[in-house]
Amino acid sequence: KVVTMLTCSTPNLAVNRQCRSPTCTSSMQIRWDTRLHALPTQRAEPLADTEAANNAGTGSLALFERALEGKSFMCTECGKCCSGKGGGWFEVWINDEEAQALSSGLGFISVEAFRKECCKPYDKHEGWWLLKNRPGTETCIFLDGKLCSVHNTRPSQCRTYPWWPELMEKTSWDQEKAQICEGFDHPDAPPLDVHSAALQLKQATRDTQLQMLSVKDKT
């Protein structure tokens, strides 16, 4: 089923790209559905295994390039995409490889030490880790002022923003632009590098599929 109206089990929380509350039982399915809704020519069926997820969308980028039509972006370094400003939940997921890269870049003695210090004790998704926020805030633990302190090793979720499948539908794009990011369709934005953006959109789609497949069986 592909939903067109976004709803959520978390009270008083409109579902957008930030609805990733660990307590929300519906958010992951909604994110999956809305991502496929943004790319309507894909089949709205979960992939059977990790190999299928790795191969999803290989070959032509035409599907992803079409989703980018009419969009532009320029980062203004406002920091809002890293701080949860605009309402909702702010969460950054990293996989094992990204945890290792961040651990090495920050000089931790081990990836286990990094996870203990920088990740939340939440393990719903096997091989995926949830970064901590600064105490009492929705701000990423690695945001320094308005800039990323781990920019060179930032996770794929951050590298691919704003080219996320759930933002490609016009209503979601406009909502993000109004509530979160002033760089969407910025008047000073340069011409869009469609090929590069399509590759990022493809990567973000793959990441979501892999994370969906990683949910641990609690039965």
PDB file of N, CA and C in Angstrom, residues 5 15 18 20 31 54 108 131 133 164 209:
ATOM      1  N   MET A   5      -1.529  10.441   2.142  1.00  0.00           N
ATOM      2  CA  MET A   5      -1.692  11.354   3.259  1.00  0.00           C
ATOM      3  C   MET A   5      -0.796  10.860   4.382  1.00  0.00           C
ATOM      4  N   VAL A  15       4.164  13.831   9.938  1.00  0.00           N
ATOM      5  CA  VAL A  15       5.235  12.998   9.411  1.00  0.00           C
ATOM      6  C   VAL A  15       5.933  13.722   8.276  1.00  0.00           C
ATOM      7  N   GLN A  18      11.713  14.058   9.301  1.00  0.00           N
ATOM      8  CA  GLN A  18      12.253  13.968  10.641  1.00  0.00           C
ATOM      9  C   GLN A  18      11.480  13.005  11.527  1.00  0.00           C
ATOM     10  N   ARG A  20      11.266  10.057  12.881  1.00  0.00           N
ATOM     11  CA  ARG A  20      12.018   8.821  13.012  1.00  0.00           C
ATOM     12  C   ARG A  20      12.117   8.434  14.477  1.00  0.00           C
ATOM     13  N   ARG A  31       7.753   5.942   6.054  1.00  0.00           N
ATOM     14  CA  ARG A  31       8.874   6.447   5.267  1.00  0.00           C
ATOM     15  C   ARG A  31       9.063   5.609   4.012  1.00  0.00           C
ATOM     16  N   ASN A  54      20.864  -4.037  -2.933  1.00  0.00           N
ATOM     17  CA  ASN A  54      22.092  -3.503  -3.509  1.00  0.00           C
ATOM     18  C   ASN A  54      21.942  -3.207  -4.995  1.00  0.00           C
ATOM     19  N   PHE A 108      39.040   7.453  18.186  1.00  0.00           N
ATOM     20  CA  PHE A 108      38.629   6.513  19.220  1.00  0.00           C
ATOM     21  C   PHE A 108      39.494   5.257  19.140  1.00  0.00           C
ATOM     22  N   LEU A 131      22.835   8.103  16.028  1.00  0.00           N
ATOM     23  CA  LEU A 131      23.711   9.070  16.683  1.00  0.00           C
ATOM     24  C   LEU A 131      22.988   9.804  17.807  1.00  0.00           C
ATOM     25  N   ASN A 133      22.071  13.010  20.273  1.00  0.00           N
ATOM     26  CA  ASN A 133      21.888  14.451  20.150  1.00  0.00           C
ATOM     27  C   ASN A 133      22.613  15.128  21.310  1.00  0.00           C
ATOM     28  N   TRP A 164      16.591  13.078  -0.965  1.00  0.00           N
ATOM     29  CA  TRP A 164      15.985  11.925  -0.313  1.00  0.00           C
ATOM     30  C   TRP A 164      14.661  11.611  -0.999  1.00  0.00           C
ATOM     31  N   GLN A 209      16.122   1.138   1.768  1.00  0.00           N
ATOM     32  CA  GLN A 209      15.762  -0.258   1.537  1.00  0.00           C
ATOM     33  C   GLN A 209      16.573  -1.190   2.440  1.00  0.00           C
TER      34      GLN A 209
END
